[in-house]
Amino acid sequence: MQYIRVNDIGDPLFRQIHDLLKKVFPPEEVLAFELWEEPLRDPGIRVFAAVLDGEVVGVTEYRYYSDWEVAMTDFTIIGREGLGIGPFLVKQREADLLALAGKEGKRLKGMFAEIYNPMLVGELSFGGVWPMNPFVRREVLSHLGYRRLDFPYVHPSWENDGEAVGELDLSYLAYEDGVEEVPASLVADFLTRYYAVLDQKPQAWLEMVEGLRARGNTGIPLLPL
């Protein structure tokens, strides 16, 4: 299995990647094909495909913020069962992030990720394959060490229509021992930068970020998923 970076919508692998996105995620979670052109060219956004015999069987997107020494896992997709795609992607992603941080003389303190709350998702069958079921995905992230940030979370729809999506939790994987909370100011700054690409922000999201900023450096507890 190969771990191949894709940074052009003209790359034939990206068509397969986008088809997987549409298969796995609800429409409001998928950026339109043509709107990927700029993000893919952004050196800070890393999209890698797991390729087996010319077929994209998995994909992950993530980014590293060197000023905060934290990363964000945008998504991880497993396209086929029984191939060990999940562990392969996790191992390759972590190695890439550690190397990226090292090149800049930085560390990797932690990684954010959004994760569906299966108790809030009305349709649990999306994803096409069993490993992408919300219950399974949440359990896997829990075993990897991710924990839920303890605040009511919403995010702007990727359809950029100003709608709020509230079926997810924001989670965090600490790479440092003894971390039990994350400063609210860091979470607010991170979310503001991460969603800067979307012009239409729902009022619920704006109020959530404003509330986080009002908490300053107060820590947001990390709870089990």
PDB file of C-alpha atoms in Angstrom:
ATOM      1  CA  MET A   1       0.000   0.000   0.000  1.00  0.00           C
ATOM      2  CA  GLN A   2       1.305   3.463  -0.918  1.00  0.00           C
ATOM      3  CA  TYR A   3       0.862   6.737   0.947  1.00  0.00           C
ATOM      4  CA  ILE A   4       0.594   9.383  -1.777  1.00  0.00           C
ATOM      5  CA  ARG A   5       0.073  13.122  -1.361  1.00  0.00           C
ATOM      6  CA  VAL A   6      -2.496  14.708  -3.693  1.00  0.00           C
ATOM      7  CA  ASN A   7      -2.353  18.480  -4.279  1.00  0.00           C
ATOM      8  CA  ASP A   8      -4.147  19.028  -7.585  1.00  0.00           C
ATOM      9  CA  ILE A   9      -7.795  18.449  -8.534  1.00  0.00           C
ATOM     10  CA  GLY A  10      -6.477  17.393 -11.941  1.00  0.00           C
ATOM     11  CA  ASP A  11      -4.781  14.391 -10.362  1.00  0.00           C
ATOM     12  CA  PRO A  12      -6.835  11.280 -11.265  1.00  0.00           C
ATOM     13  CA  LEU A  13      -6.475  10.138  -7.666  1.00  0.00           C
ATOM     14  CA  PHE A  14      -8.406  13.170  -6.470  1.00  0.00           C
ATOM     15  CA  ARG A  15     -11.521  12.164  -8.406  1.00  0.00           C
ATOM     16  CA  GLN A  16     -11.439   8.873  -6.496  1.00  0.00           C
ATOM     17  CA  ILE A  17     -10.869  10.758  -3.241  1.00  0.00           C
ATOM     18  CA  HIS A  18     -13.856  13.039  -3.836  1.00  0.00           C
ATOM     19  CA  ASP A  19     -16.065  10.089  -4.754  1.00  0.00           C
ATOM     20  CA  LEU A  20     -15.111   8.492  -1.417  1.00  0.00           C
ATOM     21  CA  LEU A  21     -15.960  11.716   0.408  1.00  0.00           C
ATOM     22  CA  LYS A  22     -19.437  11.751  -1.126  1.00  0.00           C
ATOM     23  CA  LYS A  23     -19.910   8.091  -0.286  1.00  0.00           C
ATOM     24  CA  VAL A  24     -18.899   8.435   3.344  1.00  0.00           C
ATOM     25  CA  PHE A  25     -20.096  11.851   4.521  1.00  0.00           C
ATOM     26  CA  PRO A  26     -23.434  13.713   4.422  1.00  0.00           C
ATOM     27  CA  PRO A  27     -23.653  16.470   1.748  1.00  0.00           C
ATOM     28  CA  GLU A  28     -23.186  19.301   4.266  1.00  0.00           C
ATOM     29  CA  GLU A  29     -19.793  17.833   5.183  1.00  0.00           C
ATOM     30  CA  VAL A  30     -18.397  17.690   1.627  1.00  0.00           C
ATOM     31  CA  LEU A  31     -16.795  20.630  -0.164  1.00  0.00           C
ATOM     32  CA  ALA A  32     -17.738  20.802  -3.870  1.00  0.00           C
ATOM     33  CA  PHE A  33     -15.175  19.283  -6.260  1.00  0.00           C
ATOM     34  CA  GLU A  34     -14.134  22.553  -7.908  1.00  0.00           C
ATOM     35  CA  LEU A  35     -13.762  24.314  -4.544  1.00  0.00           C
ATOM     36  CA  TRP A  36     -10.933  21.935  -3.653  1.00  0.00           C
ATOM     37  CA  GLU A  37      -8.534  23.544  -6.116  1.00  0.00           C
ATOM     38  CA  GLU A  38      -7.229  26.218  -3.725  1.00  0.00           C
ATOM     39  CA  PRO A  39      -7.125  24.085  -0.548  1.00  0.00           C
ATOM     40  CA  LEU A  40      -5.161  21.349  -2.301  1.00  0.00           C
ATOM     41  CA  ARG A  41      -2.534  23.871  -3.358  1.00  0.00           C
ATOM     42  CA  ASP A  42      -2.200  25.206   0.186  1.00  0.00           C
ATOM     43  CA  PRO A  43       1.112  23.824   1.496  1.00  0.00           C
ATOM     44  CA  GLY A  44      -0.350  23.683   4.998  1.00  0.00           C
ATOM     45  CA  ILE A  45      -3.166  21.321   4.019  1.00  0.00           C
ATOM     46  CA  ARG A  46      -1.999  17.757   3.574  1.00  0.00           C
ATOM     47  CA  VAL A  47      -4.203  15.292   1.695  1.00  0.00           C
ATOM     48  CA  PHE A  48      -2.835  11.766   1.392  1.00  0.00           C
ATOM     49  CA  ALA A  49      -4.375   8.733  -0.267  1.00  0.00           C
ATOM     50  CA  ALA A  50      -3.809   5.096   0.615  1.00  0.00           C
ATOM     51  CA  VAL A  51      -3.426   3.526  -2.814  1.00  0.00           C
ATOM     52  CA  LEU A  52      -3.528  -0.198  -3.527  1.00  0.00           C
ATOM     53  CA  ASP A  53      -3.033  -1.405  -7.096  1.00  0.00           C
ATOM     54  CA  GLY A  54      -3.969   2.031  -8.447  1.00  0.00           C
ATOM     55  CA  GLU A  55      -7.167   2.282  -6.396  1.00  0.00           C
ATOM     56  CA  VAL A  56      -7.717   4.809  -3.619  1.00  0.00           C
ATOM     57  CA  VAL A  57      -8.808   2.638  -0.698  1.00  0.00           C
ATOM     58  CA  GLY A  58      -8.406   5.257   2.017  1.00  0.00           C
ATOM     59  CA  VAL A  59      -7.622   8.924   2.495  1.00  0.00           C
ATOM     60  CA  THR A  60      -6.768  11.365   5.247  1.00  0.00           C
ATOM     61  CA  GLU A  61      -6.527  15.144   5.372  1.00  0.00           C
ATOM     62  CA  TYR A  62      -4.785  17.045   8.138  1.00  0.00           C
ATOM     63  CA  ARG A  63      -2.796  20.175   8.878  1.00  0.00           C
ATOM     64  CA  TYR A  64      -0.155  21.373  11.323  1.00  0.00           C
ATOM     65  CA  TYR A  65      -0.180  24.787  13.007  1.00  0.00           C
ATOM     66  CA  SER A  66       3.431  25.460  13.930  1.00  0.00           C
ATOM     67  CA  ASP A  67       2.669  28.574  15.989  1.00  0.00           C
ATOM     68  CA  TRP A  68       0.491  26.500  18.339  1.00  0.00           C
ATOM     69  CA  GLU A  69       2.332  23.192  17.800  1.00  0.00           C
ATOM     70  CA  VAL A  70      -0.966  21.408  17.274  1.00  0.00           C
ATOM     71  CA  ALA A  71      -2.522  19.588  14.351  1.00  0.00           C
ATOM     72  CA  MET A  72      -6.024  18.991  13.066  1.00  0.00           C
ATOM     73  CA  THR A  73      -7.279  15.784  11.510  1.00  0.00           C
ATOM     74  CA  ASP A  74      -9.872  16.943   8.999  1.00  0.00           C
ATOM     75  CA  PHE A  75     -11.017  13.450   8.095  1.00  0.00           C
ATOM     76  CA  THR A  76      -9.953   9.834   7.753  1.00  0.00           C
ATOM     77  CA  ILE A  77     -11.718   7.546   5.318  1.00  0.00           C
ATOM     78  CA  ILE A  78     -11.532   3.777   5.078  1.00  0.00           C
ATOM     79  CA  GLY A  79     -12.876   2.635   1.722  1.00  0.00           C
ATOM     80  CA  ARG A  80     -12.560  -1.126   2.123  1.00  0.00           C
ATOM     81  CA  GLU A  81     -12.597  -3.534   5.034  1.00  0.00           C
ATOM     82  CA  GLY A  82      -9.976  -6.084   5.975  1.00  0.00           C
ATOM     83  CA  LEU A  83      -6.908  -4.317   4.582  1.00  0.00           C
ATOM     84  CA  GLY A  84      -5.614  -2.577   7.707  1.00  0.00           C
ATOM     85  CA  ILE A  85      -6.212   0.814   6.099  1.00  0.00           C
ATOM     86  CA  GLY A  86      -7.012   2.606   9.355  1.00  0.00           C
ATOM     87  CA  PRO A  87      -3.794   1.650  11.176  1.00  0.00           C
ATOM     88  CA  PHE A  88      -1.804   2.366   8.012  1.00  0.00           C
ATOM     89  CA  LEU A  89      -3.197   5.895   7.724  1.00  0.00           C
ATOM     90  CA  VAL A  90      -2.753   6.645  11.432  1.00  0.00           C
ATOM     91  CA  LYS A  91       0.876   5.485  11.404  1.00  0.00           C
ATOM     92  CA  GLN A  92       1.796   7.340   8.215  1.00  0.00           C
ATOM     93  CA  ARG A  93       0.018  10.531   9.286  1.00  0.00           C
ATOM     94  CA  GLU A  94       1.726  10.625  12.657  1.00  0.00           C
ATOM     95  CA  ALA A  95       5.147  10.044  11.102  1.00  0.00           C
ATOM     96  CA  ASP A  96       4.547  12.816   8.586  1.00  0.00           C
ATOM     97  CA  LEU A  97       3.393  15.277  11.264  1.00  0.00           C
ATOM     98  CA  LEU A  98       6.326  14.531  13.542  1.00  0.00           C
ATOM     99  CA  ALA A  99       8.739  15.010  10.640  1.00  0.00           C
ATOM    100  CA  LEU A 100       6.999  18.231   9.616  1.00  0.00           C
ATOM    101  CA  ALA A 101       7.198  19.639  13.142  1.00  0.00           C
ATOM    102  CA  GLY A 102      10.822  18.569  13.455  1.00  0.00           C
ATOM    103  CA  LYS A 103      11.807  20.399  10.290  1.00  0.00           C
ATOM    104  CA  GLU A 104      10.529  23.618  11.858  1.00  0.00           C
ATOM    105  CA  GLY A 105      12.211  22.945  15.191  1.00  0.00           C
ATOM    106  CA  LYS A 106       8.795  22.448  16.773  1.00  0.00           C
ATOM    107  CA  ARG A 107       6.905  19.753  18.628  1.00  0.00           C
ATOM    108  CA  LEU A 108       3.553  18.093  18.154  1.00  0.00           C
ATOM    109  CA  LYS A 109       1.665  18.849  21.371  1.00  0.00           C
ATOM    110  CA  GLY A 110      -1.715  17.568  20.293  1.00  0.00           C
ATOM    111  CA  MET A 111      -4.270  17.073  17.562  1.00  0.00           C
ATOM    112  CA  PHE A 112      -7.871  18.228  17.213  1.00  0.00           C
ATOM    113  CA  ALA A 113     -10.552  16.190  15.460  1.00  0.00           C
ATOM    114  CA  GLU A 114     -14.295  16.452  14.980  1.00  0.00           C
ATOM    115  CA  ILE A 115     -16.129  13.236  15.701  1.00  0.00           C
ATOM    116  CA  TYR A 116     -19.776  12.374  15.165  1.00  0.00           C
ATOM    117  CA  ASN A 117     -21.860  11.796  18.263  1.00  0.00           C
ATOM    118  CA  PRO A 118     -23.736   8.623  17.261  1.00  0.00           C
ATOM    119  CA  MET A 119     -26.521   9.424  19.718  1.00  0.00           C
ATOM    120  CA  LEU A 120     -27.303  12.554  17.711  1.00  0.00           C
ATOM    121  CA  VAL A 121     -26.839  11.235  14.177  1.00  0.00           C
ATOM    122  CA  GLY A 122     -30.196  10.255  12.750  1.00  0.00           C
ATOM    123  CA  GLU A 123     -28.848   7.967  10.036  1.00  0.00           C
ATOM    124  CA  LEU A 124     -26.165   5.600  11.244  1.00  0.00           C
ATOM    125  CA  SER A 125     -25.598   3.668   8.028  1.00  0.00           C
ATOM    126  CA  PHE A 126     -23.694   6.308   6.071  1.00  0.00           C
ATOM    127  CA  GLY A 127     -20.164   5.436   5.209  1.00  0.00           C
ATOM    128  CA  GLY A 128     -20.635   2.379   3.023  1.00  0.00           C
ATOM    129  CA  VAL A 129     -18.359   0.132   5.119  1.00  0.00           C
ATOM    130  CA  TRP A 130     -18.580  -0.909   8.763  1.00  0.00           C
ATOM    131  CA  PRO A 131     -15.395   0.898   9.973  1.00  0.00           C
ATOM    132  CA  MET A 132     -16.986   4.226   8.973  1.00  0.00           C
ATOM    133  CA  ASN A 133     -20.065   3.709  11.151  1.00  0.00           C
ATOM    134  CA  PRO A 134     -20.213   6.570  13.725  1.00  0.00           C
ATOM    135  CA  PHE A 135     -20.214   4.161  16.681  1.00  0.00           C
ATOM    136  CA  VAL A 136     -17.135   2.348  15.384  1.00  0.00           C
ATOM    137  CA  ARG A 137     -15.288   5.536  14.452  1.00  0.00           C
ATOM    138  CA  ARG A 138     -15.881   7.057  17.864  1.00  0.00           C
ATOM    139  CA  GLU A 139     -14.652   3.927  19.616  1.00  0.00           C
ATOM    140  CA  VAL A 140     -11.509   3.851  17.463  1.00  0.00           C
ATOM    141  CA  LEU A 141     -10.697   7.490  18.250  1.00  0.00           C
ATOM    142  CA  SER A 142     -11.232   6.773  21.928  1.00  0.00           C
ATOM    143  CA  HIS A 143      -8.709   3.922  21.783  1.00  0.00           C
ATOM    144  CA  LEU A 144      -6.234   6.201  20.014  1.00  0.00           C
ATOM    145  CA  GLY A 145      -6.458   8.570  22.979  1.00  0.00           C
ATOM    146  CA  TYR A 146      -8.807  11.293  21.769  1.00  0.00           C
ATOM    147  CA  ARG A 147     -11.029  12.904  24.386  1.00  0.00           C
ATOM    148  CA  ARG A 148     -14.036  15.193  24.067  1.00  0.00           C
ATOM    149  CA  LEU A 149     -13.699  18.892  24.836  1.00  0.00           C
ATOM    150  CA  ASP A 150     -16.427  19.658  27.368  1.00  0.00           C
ATOM    151  CA  PHE A 151     -18.519  22.366  25.702  1.00  0.00           C
ATOM    152  CA  PRO A 152     -21.569  22.391  23.381  1.00  0.00           C
ATOM    153  CA  TYR A 153     -20.125  22.249  19.870  1.00  0.00           C
ATOM    154  CA  VAL A 154     -21.474  23.312  16.498  1.00  0.00           C
ATOM    155  CA  HIS A 155     -19.684  24.041  13.251  1.00  0.00           C
ATOM    156  CA  PRO A 156     -20.539  25.819  10.000  1.00  0.00           C
ATOM    157  CA  SER A 157     -21.828  23.656   7.171  1.00  0.00           C
ATOM    158  CA  TRP A 158     -19.235  23.048   4.454  1.00  0.00           C
ATOM    159  CA  GLU A 159     -21.971  23.892   1.948  1.00  0.00           C
ATOM    160  CA  ASN A 160     -21.277  27.496   3.074  1.00  0.00           C
ATOM    161  CA  ASP A 161     -24.976  28.193   3.501  1.00  0.00           C
ATOM    162  CA  GLY A 162     -24.794  29.605   7.028  1.00  0.00           C
ATOM    163  CA  GLU A 163     -26.350  26.530   8.600  1.00  0.00           C
ATOM    164  CA  ALA A 164     -25.064  25.125  11.884  1.00  0.00           C
ATOM    165  CA  VAL A 165     -24.132  21.441  12.144  1.00  0.00           C
ATOM    166  CA  GLY A 166     -24.546  20.112  15.658  1.00  0.00           C
ATOM    167  CA  GLU A 167     -24.085  16.352  15.472  1.00  0.00           C
ATOM    168  CA  LEU A 168     -20.391  16.372  16.333  1.00  0.00           C
ATOM    169  CA  ASP A 169     -18.042  16.819  19.267  1.00  0.00           C
ATOM    170  CA  LEU A 170     -14.685  18.546  19.098  1.00  0.00           C
ATOM    171  CA  SER A 171     -12.043  16.212  20.463  1.00  0.00           C
ATOM    172  CA  TYR A 172      -8.337  16.443  21.245  1.00  0.00           C
ATOM    173  CA  LEU A 173      -5.457  13.972  21.378  1.00  0.00           C
ATOM    174  CA  ALA A 174      -2.710  15.121  23.746  1.00  0.00           C
ATOM    175  CA  TYR A 175       0.850  14.061  22.924  1.00  0.00           C
ATOM    176  CA  GLU A 176       2.089  15.326  26.271  1.00  0.00           C
ATOM    177  CA  ASP A 177       1.584  13.496  29.568  1.00  0.00           C
ATOM    178  CA  GLY A 178      -0.749  14.907  32.197  1.00  0.00           C
ATOM    179  CA  VAL A 179      -2.834  17.119  29.916  1.00  0.00           C
ATOM    180  CA  GLU A 180      -6.407  17.219  31.246  1.00  0.00           C
ATOM    181  CA  GLU A 181      -7.674  20.448  29.649  1.00  0.00           C
ATOM    182  CA  VAL A 182      -7.101  22.802  26.725  1.00  0.00           C
ATOM    183  CA  PRO A 183      -7.140  26.618  27.046  1.00  0.00           C
ATOM    184  CA  ALA A 184     -10.403  28.096  25.756  1.00  0.00           C
ATOM    185  CA  SER A 185      -8.430  30.839  23.982  1.00  0.00           C
ATOM    186  CA  LEU A 186      -6.527  28.228  21.940  1.00  0.00           C
ATOM    187  CA  VAL A 187      -9.745  26.485  20.950  1.00  0.00           C
ATOM    188  CA  ALA A 188     -11.296  29.816  19.889  1.00  0.00           C
ATOM    189  CA  ASP A 189      -8.217  30.840  17.891  1.00  0.00           C
ATOM    190  CA  PHE A 190      -8.014  27.437  16.248  1.00  0.00           C
ATOM    191  CA  LEU A 191     -11.678  27.369  15.217  1.00  0.00           C
ATOM    192  CA  THR A 192     -11.513  30.938  13.902  1.00  0.00           C
ATOM    193  CA  ARG A 193      -8.556  30.129  11.658  1.00  0.00           C
ATOM    194  CA  TYR A 194      -9.823  26.717  10.639  1.00  0.00           C
ATOM    195  CA  TYR A 195     -13.193  27.995   9.444  1.00  0.00           C
ATOM    196  CA  ALA A 196     -11.917  31.278   7.958  1.00  0.00           C
ATOM    197  CA  VAL A 197     -12.437  29.791   4.491  1.00  0.00           C
ATOM    198  CA  LEU A 198     -16.229  29.838   4.981  1.00  0.00           C
ATOM    199  CA  ASP A 199     -17.885  33.220   4.524  1.00  0.00           C
ATOM    200  CA  GLN A 200     -21.263  32.230   5.927  1.00  0.00           C
ATOM    201  CA  LYS A 201     -21.020  31.526   9.649  1.00  0.00           C
ATOM    202  CA  PRO A 202     -24.155  30.530  11.596  1.00  0.00           C
ATOM    203  CA  GLN A 203     -25.074  32.710  14.549  1.00  0.00           C
ATOM    204  CA  ALA A 204     -24.800  29.707  16.865  1.00  0.00           C
ATOM    205  CA  TRP A 205     -21.158  29.244  15.835  1.00  0.00           C
ATOM    206  CA  LEU A 206     -20.348  32.947  16.308  1.00  0.00           C
ATOM    207  CA  GLU A 207     -21.868  32.890  19.782  1.00  0.00           C
ATOM    208  CA  MET A 208     -19.975  29.703  20.636  1.00  0.00           C
ATOM    209  CA  VAL A 209     -16.619  31.224  19.658  1.00  0.00           C
ATOM    210  CA  GLU A 210     -17.438  34.465  21.472  1.00  0.00           C
ATOM    211  CA  GLY A 211     -18.224  32.435  24.583  1.00  0.00           C
ATOM    212  CA  LEU A 212     -14.885  30.616  24.311  1.00  0.00           C
ATOM    213  CA  ARG A 213     -13.013  33.906  23.985  1.00  0.00           C
ATOM    214  CA  ALA A 214     -14.769  35.243  27.064  1.00  0.00           C
ATOM    215  CA  ARG A 215     -13.303  32.326  29.021  1.00  0.00           C
ATOM    216  CA  GLY A 216      -9.753  33.432  28.160  1.00  0.00           C
ATOM    217  CA  ASN A 217      -7.101  30.944  29.245  1.00  0.00           C
ATOM    218  CA  THR A 218      -9.532  29.001  31.401  1.00  0.00           C
ATOM    219  CA  GLY A 219      -9.102  25.328  30.614  1.00  0.00           C
ATOM    220  CA  ILE A 220     -11.768  23.291  28.872  1.00  0.00           C
ATOM    221  CA  PRO A 221     -11.802  19.804  30.446  1.00  0.00           C
ATOM    222  CA  LEU A 222     -11.070  16.743  28.337  1.00  0.00           C
ATOM    223  CA  LEU A 223     -13.638  13.997  28.917  1.00  0.00           C
ATOM    224  CA  PRO A 224     -13.893  10.418  27.627  1.00  0.00           C
ATOM    225  CA  LEU A 225     -15.589  10.022  24.255  1.00  0.00           C
TER     226      LEU A 225
END
